[in-house]
mmCIF file with all atom_site columns, C-alpha atoms and ligand atoms in Angstrom:
data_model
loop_
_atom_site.group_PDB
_atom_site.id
_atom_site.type_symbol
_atom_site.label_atom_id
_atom_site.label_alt_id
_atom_site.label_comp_id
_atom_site.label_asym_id
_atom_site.label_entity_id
_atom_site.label_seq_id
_atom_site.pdbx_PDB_ins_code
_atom_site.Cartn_x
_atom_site.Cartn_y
_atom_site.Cartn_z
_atom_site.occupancy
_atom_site.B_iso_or_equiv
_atom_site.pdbx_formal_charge
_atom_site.auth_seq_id
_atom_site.auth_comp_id
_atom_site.auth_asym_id
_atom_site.auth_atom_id
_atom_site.pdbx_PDB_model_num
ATOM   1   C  CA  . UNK A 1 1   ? 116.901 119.480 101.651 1.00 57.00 ? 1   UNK A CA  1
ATOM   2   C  CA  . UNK A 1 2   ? 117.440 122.310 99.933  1.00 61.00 ? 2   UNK A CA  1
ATOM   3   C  CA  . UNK A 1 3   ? 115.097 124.838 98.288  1.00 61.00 ? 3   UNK A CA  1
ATOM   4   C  CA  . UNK A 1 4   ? 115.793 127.195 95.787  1.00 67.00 ? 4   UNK A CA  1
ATOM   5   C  CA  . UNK A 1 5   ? 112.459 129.237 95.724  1.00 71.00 ? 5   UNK A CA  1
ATOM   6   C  CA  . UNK A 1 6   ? 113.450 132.944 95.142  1.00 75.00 ? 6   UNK A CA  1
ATOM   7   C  CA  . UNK A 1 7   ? 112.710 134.011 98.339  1.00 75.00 ? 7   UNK A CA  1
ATOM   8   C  CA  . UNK A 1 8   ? 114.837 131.415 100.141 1.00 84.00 ? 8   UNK A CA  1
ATOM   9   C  CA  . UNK A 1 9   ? 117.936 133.005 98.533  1.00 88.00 ? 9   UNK A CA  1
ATOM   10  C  CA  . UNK A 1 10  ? 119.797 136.163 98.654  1.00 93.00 ? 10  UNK A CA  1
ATOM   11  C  CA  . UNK A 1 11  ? 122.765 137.815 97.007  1.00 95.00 ? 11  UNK A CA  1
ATOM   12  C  CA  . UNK A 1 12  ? 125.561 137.089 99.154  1.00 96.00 ? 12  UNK A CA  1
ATOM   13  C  CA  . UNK A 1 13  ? 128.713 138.748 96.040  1.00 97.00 ? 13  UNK A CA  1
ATOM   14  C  CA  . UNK A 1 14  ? 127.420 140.767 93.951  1.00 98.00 ? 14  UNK A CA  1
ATOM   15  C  CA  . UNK A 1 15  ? 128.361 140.693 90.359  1.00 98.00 ? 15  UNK A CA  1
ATOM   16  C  CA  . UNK A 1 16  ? 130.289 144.398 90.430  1.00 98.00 ? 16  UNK A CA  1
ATOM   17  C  CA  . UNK A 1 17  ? 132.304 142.512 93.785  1.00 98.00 ? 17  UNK A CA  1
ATOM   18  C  CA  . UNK A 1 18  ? 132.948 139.606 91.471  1.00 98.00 ? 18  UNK A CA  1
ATOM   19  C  CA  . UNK A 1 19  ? 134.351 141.908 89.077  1.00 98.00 ? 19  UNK A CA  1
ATOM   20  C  CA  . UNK A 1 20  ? 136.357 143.629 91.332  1.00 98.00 ? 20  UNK A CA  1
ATOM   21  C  CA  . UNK A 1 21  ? 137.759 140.394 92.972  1.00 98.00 ? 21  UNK A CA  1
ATOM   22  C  CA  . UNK A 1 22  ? 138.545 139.172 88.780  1.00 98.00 ? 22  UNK A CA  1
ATOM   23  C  CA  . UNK A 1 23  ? 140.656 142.206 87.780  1.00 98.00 ? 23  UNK A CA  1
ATOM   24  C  CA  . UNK A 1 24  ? 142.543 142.167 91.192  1.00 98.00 ? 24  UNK A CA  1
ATOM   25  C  CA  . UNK A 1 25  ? 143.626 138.413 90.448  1.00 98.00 ? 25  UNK A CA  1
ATOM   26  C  CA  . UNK A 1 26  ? 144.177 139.085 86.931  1.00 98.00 ? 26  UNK A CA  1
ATOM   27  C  CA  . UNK A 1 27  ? 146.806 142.006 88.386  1.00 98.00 ? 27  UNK A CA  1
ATOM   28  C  CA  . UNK A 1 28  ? 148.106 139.685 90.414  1.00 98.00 ? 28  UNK A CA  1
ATOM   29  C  CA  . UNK A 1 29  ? 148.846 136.980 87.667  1.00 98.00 ? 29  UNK A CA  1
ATOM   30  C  CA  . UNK A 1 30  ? 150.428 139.472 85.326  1.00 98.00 ? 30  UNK A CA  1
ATOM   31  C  CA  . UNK A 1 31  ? 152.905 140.585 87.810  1.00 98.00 ? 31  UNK A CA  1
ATOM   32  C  CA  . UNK A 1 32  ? 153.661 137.281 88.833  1.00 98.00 ? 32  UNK A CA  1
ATOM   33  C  CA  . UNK A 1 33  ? 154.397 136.260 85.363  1.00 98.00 ? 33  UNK A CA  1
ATOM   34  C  CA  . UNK A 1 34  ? 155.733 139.666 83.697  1.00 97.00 ? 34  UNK A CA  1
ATOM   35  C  CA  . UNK A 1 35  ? 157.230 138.581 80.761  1.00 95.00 ? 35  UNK A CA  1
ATOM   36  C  CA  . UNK A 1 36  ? 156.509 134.968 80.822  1.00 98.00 ? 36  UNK A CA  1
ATOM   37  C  CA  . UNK A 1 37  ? 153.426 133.070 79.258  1.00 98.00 ? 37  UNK A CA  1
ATOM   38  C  CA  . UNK A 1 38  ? 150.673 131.299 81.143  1.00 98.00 ? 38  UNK A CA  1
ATOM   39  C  CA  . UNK A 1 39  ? 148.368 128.601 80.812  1.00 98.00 ? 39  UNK A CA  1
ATOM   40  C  CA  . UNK A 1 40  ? 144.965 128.467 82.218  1.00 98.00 ? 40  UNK A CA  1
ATOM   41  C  CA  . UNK A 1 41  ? 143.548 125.150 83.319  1.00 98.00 ? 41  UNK A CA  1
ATOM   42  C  CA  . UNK A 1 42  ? 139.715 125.632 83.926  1.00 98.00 ? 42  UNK A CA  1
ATOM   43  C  CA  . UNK A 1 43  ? 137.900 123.053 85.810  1.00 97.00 ? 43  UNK A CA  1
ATOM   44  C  CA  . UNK A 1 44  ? 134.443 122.691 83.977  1.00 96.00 ? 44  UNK A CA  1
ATOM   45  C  CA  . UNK A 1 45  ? 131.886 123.215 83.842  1.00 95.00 ? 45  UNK A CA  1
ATOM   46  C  CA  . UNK A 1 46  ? 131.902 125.960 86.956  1.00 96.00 ? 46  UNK A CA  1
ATOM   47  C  CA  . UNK A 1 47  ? 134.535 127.613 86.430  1.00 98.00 ? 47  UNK A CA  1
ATOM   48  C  CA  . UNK A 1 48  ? 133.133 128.978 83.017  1.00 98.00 ? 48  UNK A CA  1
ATOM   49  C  CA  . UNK A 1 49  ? 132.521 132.269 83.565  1.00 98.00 ? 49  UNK A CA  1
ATOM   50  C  CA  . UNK A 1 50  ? 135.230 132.837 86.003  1.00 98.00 ? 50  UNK A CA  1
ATOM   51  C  CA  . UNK A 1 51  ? 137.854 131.333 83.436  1.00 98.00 ? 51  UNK A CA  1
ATOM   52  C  CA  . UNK A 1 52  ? 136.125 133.820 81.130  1.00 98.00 ? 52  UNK A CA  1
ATOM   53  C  CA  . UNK A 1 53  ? 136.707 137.135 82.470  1.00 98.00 ? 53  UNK A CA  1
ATOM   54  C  CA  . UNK A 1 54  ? 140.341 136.833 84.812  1.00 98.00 ? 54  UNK A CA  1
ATOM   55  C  CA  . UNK A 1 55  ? 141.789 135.888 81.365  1.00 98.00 ? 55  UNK A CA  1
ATOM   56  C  CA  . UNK A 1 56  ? 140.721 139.567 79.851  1.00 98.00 ? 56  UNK A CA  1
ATOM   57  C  CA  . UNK A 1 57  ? 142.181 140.751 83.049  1.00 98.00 ? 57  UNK A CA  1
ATOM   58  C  CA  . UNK A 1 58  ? 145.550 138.919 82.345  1.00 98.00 ? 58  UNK A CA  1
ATOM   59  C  CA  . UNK A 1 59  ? 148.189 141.353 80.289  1.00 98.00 ? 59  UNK A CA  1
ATOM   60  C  CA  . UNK A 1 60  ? 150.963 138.726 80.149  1.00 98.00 ? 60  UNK A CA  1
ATOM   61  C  CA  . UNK A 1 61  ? 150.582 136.174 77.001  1.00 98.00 ? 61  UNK A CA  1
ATOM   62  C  CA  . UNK A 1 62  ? 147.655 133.278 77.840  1.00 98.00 ? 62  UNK A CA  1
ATOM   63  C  CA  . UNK A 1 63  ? 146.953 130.201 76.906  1.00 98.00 ? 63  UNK A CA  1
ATOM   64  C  CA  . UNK A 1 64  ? 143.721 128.319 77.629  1.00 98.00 ? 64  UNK A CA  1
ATOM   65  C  CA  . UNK A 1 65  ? 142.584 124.952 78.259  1.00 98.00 ? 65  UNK A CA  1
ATOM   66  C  CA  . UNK A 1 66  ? 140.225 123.009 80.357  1.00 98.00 ? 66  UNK A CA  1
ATOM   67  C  CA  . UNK A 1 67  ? 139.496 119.613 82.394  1.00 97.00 ? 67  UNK A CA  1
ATOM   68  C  CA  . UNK A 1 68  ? 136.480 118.315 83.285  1.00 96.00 ? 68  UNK A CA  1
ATOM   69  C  CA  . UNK A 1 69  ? 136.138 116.417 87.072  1.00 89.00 ? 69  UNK A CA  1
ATOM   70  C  CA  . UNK A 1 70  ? 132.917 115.431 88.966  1.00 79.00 ? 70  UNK A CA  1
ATOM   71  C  CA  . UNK A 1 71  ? 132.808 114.807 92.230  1.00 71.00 ? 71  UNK A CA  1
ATOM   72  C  CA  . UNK A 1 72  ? 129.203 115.522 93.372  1.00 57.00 ? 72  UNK A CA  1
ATOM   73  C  CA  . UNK A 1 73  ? 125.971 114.026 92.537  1.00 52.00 ? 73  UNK A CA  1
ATOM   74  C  CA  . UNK A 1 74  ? 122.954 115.851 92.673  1.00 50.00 ? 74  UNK A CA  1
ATOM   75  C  CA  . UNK A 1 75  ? 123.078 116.634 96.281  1.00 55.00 ? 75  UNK A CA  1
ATOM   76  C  CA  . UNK A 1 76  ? 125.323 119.262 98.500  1.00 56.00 ? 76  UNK A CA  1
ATOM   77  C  CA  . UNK A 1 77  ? 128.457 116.750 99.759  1.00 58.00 ? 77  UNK A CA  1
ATOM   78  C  CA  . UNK A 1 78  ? 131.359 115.901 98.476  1.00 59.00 ? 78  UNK A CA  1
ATOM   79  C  CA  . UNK A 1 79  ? 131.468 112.007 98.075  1.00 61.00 ? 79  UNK A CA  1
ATOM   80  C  CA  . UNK A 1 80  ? 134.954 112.317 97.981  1.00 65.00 ? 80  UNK A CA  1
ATOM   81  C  CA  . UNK A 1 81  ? 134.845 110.299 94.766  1.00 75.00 ? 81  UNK A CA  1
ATOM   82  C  CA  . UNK A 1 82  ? 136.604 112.209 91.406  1.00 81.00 ? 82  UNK A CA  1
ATOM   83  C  CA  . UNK A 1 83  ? 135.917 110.988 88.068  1.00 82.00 ? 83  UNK A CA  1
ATOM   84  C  CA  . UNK A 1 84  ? 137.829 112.629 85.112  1.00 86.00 ? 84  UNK A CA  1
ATOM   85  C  CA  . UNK A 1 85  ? 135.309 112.977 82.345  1.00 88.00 ? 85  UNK A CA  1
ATOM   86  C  CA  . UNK A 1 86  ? 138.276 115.299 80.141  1.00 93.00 ? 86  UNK A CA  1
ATOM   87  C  CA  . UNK A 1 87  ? 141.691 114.796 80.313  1.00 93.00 ? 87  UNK A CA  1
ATOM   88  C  CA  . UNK A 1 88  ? 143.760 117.752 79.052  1.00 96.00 ? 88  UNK A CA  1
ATOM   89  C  CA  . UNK A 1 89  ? 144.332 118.724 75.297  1.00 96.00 ? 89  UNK A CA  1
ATOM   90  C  CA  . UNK A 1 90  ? 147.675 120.563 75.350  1.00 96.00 ? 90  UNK A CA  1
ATOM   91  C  CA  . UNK A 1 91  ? 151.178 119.350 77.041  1.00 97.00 ? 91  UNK A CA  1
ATOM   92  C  CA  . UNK A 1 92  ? 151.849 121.330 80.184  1.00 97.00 ? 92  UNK A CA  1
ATOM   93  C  CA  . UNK A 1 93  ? 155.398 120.400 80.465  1.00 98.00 ? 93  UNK A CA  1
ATOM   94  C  CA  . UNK A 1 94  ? 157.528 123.327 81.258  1.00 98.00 ? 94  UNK A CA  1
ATOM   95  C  CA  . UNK A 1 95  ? 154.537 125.632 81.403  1.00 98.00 ? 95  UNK A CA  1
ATOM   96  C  CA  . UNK A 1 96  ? 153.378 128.146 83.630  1.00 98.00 ? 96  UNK A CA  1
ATOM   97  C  CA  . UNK A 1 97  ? 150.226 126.664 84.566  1.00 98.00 ? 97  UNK A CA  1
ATOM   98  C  CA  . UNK A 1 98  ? 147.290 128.120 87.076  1.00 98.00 ? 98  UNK A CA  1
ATOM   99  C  CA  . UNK A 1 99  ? 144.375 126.123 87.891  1.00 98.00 ? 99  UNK A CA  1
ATOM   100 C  CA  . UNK A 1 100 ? 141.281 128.310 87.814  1.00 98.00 ? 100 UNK A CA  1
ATOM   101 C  CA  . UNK A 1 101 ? 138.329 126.545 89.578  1.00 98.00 ? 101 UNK A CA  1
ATOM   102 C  CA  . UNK A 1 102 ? 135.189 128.136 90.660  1.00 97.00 ? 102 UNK A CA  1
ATOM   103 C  CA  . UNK A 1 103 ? 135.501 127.168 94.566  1.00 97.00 ? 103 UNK A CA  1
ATOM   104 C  CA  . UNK A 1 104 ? 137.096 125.131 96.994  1.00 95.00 ? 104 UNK A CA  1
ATOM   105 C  CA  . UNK A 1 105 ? 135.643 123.034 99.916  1.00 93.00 ? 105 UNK A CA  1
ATOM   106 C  CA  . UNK A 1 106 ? 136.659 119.724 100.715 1.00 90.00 ? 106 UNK A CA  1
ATOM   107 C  CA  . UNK A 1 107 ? 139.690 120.331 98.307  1.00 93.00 ? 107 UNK A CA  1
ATOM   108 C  CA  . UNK A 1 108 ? 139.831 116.821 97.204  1.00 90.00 ? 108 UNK A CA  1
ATOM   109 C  CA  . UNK A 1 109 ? 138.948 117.376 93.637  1.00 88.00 ? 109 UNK A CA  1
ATOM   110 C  CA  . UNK A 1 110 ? 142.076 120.039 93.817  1.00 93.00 ? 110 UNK A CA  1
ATOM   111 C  CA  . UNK A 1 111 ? 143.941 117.627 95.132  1.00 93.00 ? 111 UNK A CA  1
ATOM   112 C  CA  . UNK A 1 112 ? 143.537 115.008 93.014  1.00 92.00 ? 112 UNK A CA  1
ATOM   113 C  CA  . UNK A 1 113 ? 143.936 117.520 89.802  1.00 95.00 ? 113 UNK A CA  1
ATOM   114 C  CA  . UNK A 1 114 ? 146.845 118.826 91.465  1.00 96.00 ? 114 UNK A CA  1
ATOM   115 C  CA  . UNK A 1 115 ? 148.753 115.806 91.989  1.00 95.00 ? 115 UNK A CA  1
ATOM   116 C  CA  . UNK A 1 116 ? 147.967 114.542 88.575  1.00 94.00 ? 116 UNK A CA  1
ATOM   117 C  CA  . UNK A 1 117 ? 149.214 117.680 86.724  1.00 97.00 ? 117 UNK A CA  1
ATOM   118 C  CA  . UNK A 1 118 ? 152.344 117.519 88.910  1.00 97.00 ? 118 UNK A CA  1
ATOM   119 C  CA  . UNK A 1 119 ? 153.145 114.262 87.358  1.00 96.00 ? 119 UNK A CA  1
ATOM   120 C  CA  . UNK A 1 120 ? 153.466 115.966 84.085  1.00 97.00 ? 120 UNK A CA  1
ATOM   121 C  CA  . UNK A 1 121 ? 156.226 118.231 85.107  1.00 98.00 ? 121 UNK A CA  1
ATOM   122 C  CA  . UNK A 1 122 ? 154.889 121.875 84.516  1.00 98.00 ? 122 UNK A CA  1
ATOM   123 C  CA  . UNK A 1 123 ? 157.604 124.727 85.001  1.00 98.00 ? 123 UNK A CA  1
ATOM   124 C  CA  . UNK A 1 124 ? 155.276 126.256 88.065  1.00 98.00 ? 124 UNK A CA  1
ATOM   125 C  CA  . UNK A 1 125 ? 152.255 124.730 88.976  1.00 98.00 ? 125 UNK A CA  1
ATOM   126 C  CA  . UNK A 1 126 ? 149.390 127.859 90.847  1.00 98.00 ? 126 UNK A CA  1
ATOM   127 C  CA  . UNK A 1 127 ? 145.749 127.024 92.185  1.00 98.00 ? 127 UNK A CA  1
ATOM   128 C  CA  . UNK A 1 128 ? 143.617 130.507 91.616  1.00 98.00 ? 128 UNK A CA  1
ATOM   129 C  CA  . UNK A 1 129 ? 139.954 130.155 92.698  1.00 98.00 ? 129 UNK A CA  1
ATOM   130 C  CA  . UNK A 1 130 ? 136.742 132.744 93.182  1.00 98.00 ? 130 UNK A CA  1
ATOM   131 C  CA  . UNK A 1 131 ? 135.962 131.507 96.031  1.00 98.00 ? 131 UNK A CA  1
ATOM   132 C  CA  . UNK A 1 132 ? 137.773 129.451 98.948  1.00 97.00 ? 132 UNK A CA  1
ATOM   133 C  CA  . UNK A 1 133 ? 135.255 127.631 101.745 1.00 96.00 ? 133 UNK A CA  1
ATOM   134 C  CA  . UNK A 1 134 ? 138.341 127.535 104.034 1.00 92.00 ? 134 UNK A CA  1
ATOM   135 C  CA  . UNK A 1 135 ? 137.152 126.674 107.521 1.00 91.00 ? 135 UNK A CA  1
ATOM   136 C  CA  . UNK A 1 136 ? 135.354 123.063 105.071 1.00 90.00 ? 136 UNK A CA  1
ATOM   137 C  CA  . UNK A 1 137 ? 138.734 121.979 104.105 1.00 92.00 ? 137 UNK A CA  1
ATOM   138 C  CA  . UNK A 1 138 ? 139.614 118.009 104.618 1.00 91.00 ? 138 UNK A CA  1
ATOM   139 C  CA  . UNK A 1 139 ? 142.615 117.818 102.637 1.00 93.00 ? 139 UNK A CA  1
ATOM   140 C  CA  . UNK A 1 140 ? 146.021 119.990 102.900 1.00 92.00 ? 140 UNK A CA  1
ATOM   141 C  CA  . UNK A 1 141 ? 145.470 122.531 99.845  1.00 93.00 ? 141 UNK A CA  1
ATOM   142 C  CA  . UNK A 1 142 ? 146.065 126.273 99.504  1.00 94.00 ? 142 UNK A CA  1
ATOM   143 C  CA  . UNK A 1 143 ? 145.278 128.030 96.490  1.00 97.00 ? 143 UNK A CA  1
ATOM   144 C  CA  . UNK A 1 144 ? 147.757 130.629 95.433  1.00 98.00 ? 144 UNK A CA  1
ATOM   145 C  CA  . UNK A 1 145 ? 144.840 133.119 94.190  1.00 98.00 ? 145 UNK A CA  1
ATOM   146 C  CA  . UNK A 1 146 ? 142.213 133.501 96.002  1.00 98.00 ? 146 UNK A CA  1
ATOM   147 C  CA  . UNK A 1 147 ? 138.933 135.910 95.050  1.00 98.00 ? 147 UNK A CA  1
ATOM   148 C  CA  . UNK A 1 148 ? 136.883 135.509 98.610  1.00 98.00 ? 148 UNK A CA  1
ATOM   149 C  CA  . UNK A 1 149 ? 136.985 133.914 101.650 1.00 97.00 ? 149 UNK A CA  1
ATOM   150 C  CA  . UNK A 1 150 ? 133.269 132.584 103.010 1.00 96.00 ? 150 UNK A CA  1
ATOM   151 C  CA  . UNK A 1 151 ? 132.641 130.040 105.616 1.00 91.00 ? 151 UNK A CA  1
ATOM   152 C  CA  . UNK A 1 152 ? 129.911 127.552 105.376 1.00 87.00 ? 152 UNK A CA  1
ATOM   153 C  CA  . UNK A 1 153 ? 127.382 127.890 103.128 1.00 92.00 ? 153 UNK A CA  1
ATOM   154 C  CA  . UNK A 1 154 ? 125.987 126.483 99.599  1.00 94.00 ? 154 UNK A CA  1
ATOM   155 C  CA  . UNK A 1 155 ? 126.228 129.150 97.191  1.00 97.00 ? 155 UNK A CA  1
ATOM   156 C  CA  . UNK A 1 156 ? 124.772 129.121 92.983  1.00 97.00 ? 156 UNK A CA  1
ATOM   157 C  CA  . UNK A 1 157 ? 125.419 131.760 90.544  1.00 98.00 ? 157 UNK A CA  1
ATOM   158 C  CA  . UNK A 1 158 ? 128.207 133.017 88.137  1.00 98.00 ? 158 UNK A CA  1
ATOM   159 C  CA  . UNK A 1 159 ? 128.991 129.535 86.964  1.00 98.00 ? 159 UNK A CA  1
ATOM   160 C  CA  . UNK A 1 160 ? 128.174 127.752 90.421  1.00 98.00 ? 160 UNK A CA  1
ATOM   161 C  CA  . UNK A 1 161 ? 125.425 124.842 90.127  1.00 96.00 ? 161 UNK A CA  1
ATOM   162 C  CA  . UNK A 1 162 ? 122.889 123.176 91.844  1.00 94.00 ? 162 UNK A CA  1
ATOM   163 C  CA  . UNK A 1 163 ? 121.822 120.559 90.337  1.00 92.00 ? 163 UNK A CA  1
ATOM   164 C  CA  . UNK A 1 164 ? 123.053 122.069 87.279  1.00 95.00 ? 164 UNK A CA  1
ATOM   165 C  CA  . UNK A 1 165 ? 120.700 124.877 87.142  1.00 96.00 ? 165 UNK A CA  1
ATOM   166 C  CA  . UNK A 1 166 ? 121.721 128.113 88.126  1.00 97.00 ? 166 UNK A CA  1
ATOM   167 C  CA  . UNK A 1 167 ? 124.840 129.034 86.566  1.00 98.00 ? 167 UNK A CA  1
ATOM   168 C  CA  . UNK A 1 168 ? 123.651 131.743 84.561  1.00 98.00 ? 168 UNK A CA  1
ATOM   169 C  CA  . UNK A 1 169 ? 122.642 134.206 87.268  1.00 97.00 ? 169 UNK A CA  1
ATOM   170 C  CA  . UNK A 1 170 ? 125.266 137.306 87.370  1.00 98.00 ? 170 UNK A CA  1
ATOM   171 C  CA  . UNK A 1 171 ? 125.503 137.633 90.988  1.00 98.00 ? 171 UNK A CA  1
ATOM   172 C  CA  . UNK A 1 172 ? 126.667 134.666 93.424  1.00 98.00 ? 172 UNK A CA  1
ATOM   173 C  CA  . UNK A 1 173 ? 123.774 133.484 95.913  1.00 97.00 ? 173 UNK A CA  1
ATOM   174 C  CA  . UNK A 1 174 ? 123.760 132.119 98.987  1.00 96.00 ? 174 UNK A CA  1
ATOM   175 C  CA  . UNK A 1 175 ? 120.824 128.821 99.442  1.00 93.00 ? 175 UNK A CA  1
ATOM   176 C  CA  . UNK A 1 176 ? 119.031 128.283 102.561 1.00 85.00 ? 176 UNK A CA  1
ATOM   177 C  CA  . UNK A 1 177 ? 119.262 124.952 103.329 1.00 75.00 ? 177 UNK A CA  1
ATOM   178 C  CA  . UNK A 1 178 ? 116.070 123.327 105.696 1.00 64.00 ? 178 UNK A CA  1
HETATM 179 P  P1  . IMP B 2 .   ? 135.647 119.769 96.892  1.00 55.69 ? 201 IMP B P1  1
HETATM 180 O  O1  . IMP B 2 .   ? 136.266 118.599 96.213  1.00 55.69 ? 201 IMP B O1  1
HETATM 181 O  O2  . IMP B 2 .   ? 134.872 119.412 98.108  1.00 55.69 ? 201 IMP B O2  1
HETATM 182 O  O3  . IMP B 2 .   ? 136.624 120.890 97.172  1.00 55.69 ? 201 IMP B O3  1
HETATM 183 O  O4  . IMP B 2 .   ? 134.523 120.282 95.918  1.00 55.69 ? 201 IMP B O4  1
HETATM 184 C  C1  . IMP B 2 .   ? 134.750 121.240 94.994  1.00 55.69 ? 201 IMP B C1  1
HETATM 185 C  C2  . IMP B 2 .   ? 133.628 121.246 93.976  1.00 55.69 ? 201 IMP B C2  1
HETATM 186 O  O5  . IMP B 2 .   ? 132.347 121.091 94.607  1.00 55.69 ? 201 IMP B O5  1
HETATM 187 C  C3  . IMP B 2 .   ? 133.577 122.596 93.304  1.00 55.69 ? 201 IMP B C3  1
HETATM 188 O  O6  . IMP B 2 .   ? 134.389 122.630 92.169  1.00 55.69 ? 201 IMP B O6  1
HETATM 189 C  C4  . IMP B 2 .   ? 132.112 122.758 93.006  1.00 55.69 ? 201 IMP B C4  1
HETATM 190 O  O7  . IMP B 2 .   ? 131.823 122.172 91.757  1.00 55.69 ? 201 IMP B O7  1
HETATM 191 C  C5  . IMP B 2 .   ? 131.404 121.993 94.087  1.00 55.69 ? 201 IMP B C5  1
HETATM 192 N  N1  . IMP B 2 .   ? 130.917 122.882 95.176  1.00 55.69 ? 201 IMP B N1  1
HETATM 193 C  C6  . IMP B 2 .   ? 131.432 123.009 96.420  1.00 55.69 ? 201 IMP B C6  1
HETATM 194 N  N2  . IMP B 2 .   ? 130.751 123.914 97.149  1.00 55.69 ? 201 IMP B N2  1
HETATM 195 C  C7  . IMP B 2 .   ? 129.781 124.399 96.317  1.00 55.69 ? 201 IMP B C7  1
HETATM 196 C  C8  . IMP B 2 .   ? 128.745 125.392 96.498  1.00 55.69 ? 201 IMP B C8  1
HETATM 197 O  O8  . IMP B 2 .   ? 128.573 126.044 97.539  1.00 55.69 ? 201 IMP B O8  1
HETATM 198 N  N3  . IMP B 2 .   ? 127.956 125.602 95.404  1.00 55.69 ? 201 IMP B N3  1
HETATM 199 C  C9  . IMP B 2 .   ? 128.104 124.923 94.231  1.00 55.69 ? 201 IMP B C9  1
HETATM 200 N  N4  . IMP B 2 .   ? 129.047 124.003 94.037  1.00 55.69 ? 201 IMP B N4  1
HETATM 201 C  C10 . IMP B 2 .   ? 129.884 123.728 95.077  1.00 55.69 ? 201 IMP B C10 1
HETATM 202 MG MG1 . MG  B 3 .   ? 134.215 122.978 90.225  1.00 55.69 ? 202 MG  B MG1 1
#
């Protein structure tokens, strides 16, 4: 069970670490790619705000688009199962393409995306996410950007759900779970 009282949550990133974390990865993009164009892929709906700012942080030409994948229900677990609920509007073929998700844990939604967009023959194909539950993963998946590392934990805030509430706080919170 988890509760999401005030007091059973603290601020594990704060939102001037977040922003910190954003610009470094949006350096990091722009030198990878000087003088080439990219194309963001953001996996909604958490990856919002995330998607939102590293593009301002990108200098080299950027293009935008997003999917939209569910793979939990209302609880805290995986179930392993990914449903595409929005494909893709624009052709990726012989783009530059980075997926931008908000956080990786099981890594079988990344998976799944990745393996799909591979199919479509993009020129490079890069994972970036905020935040990377590393120690949780199930599947063989690295992301190529990564804003922080955490171990276990269920975290809401800057785009981050539970139960679909809780994406508009500014700093990233870590639940207690009883
Ligand atoms: P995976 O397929 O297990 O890697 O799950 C990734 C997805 O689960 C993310 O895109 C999030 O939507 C969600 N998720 C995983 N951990 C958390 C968390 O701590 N808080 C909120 N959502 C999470
Ligand atoms: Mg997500």
């Amino acid at each position: 069970m988890i509760t999401m009282a005030e007091d059973n949550r603290s601020i594990l990133f704060s939102r001037e670490r977040i922003a910190q974390e954003v610009k470094r990865i949006g350096q990091e993009i722009s030198r990878d790619f000087q003088d080439q164009e990219v194309m963001l892929v953001g996996v909604l709906k958490g990856s919002f705000l995330f998607i939102a700012d590293l593009i301002r942080e990108i200098e080299v030409p950027s293009v935008i688009d997003f999917v939209r994948l569910a793979s939990y229900g209302s609880g805290t677990q995986t179930s392993g199962i990914i449903e595409f609920r929005k494909e893709l509007e624009m052709p990726i073929r012989g783009r530059n393409v980075i997926i931008v998700e908000d956080i990786i844990d099981s890594g079988y939604t990344l998976e799944c995306l990745y393996n799909k967009l591979l199919l479509q023959e993009p020129r490079t194909l890069k994972i970036c996410t905020l935040i990377d539950k590393k120690a949780r993963r199930e599947v063989e998946i690295e992301a190529d950007y990564v804003g922080i590392t955490m171990d276990d934990g269920f975290i809401i805030g800057y785009g981050l759900d539970h139960d679909e509430k809780y994406r508009n706080l500014p700093d990233i919170y870590v639940v207690d779970e009883e």
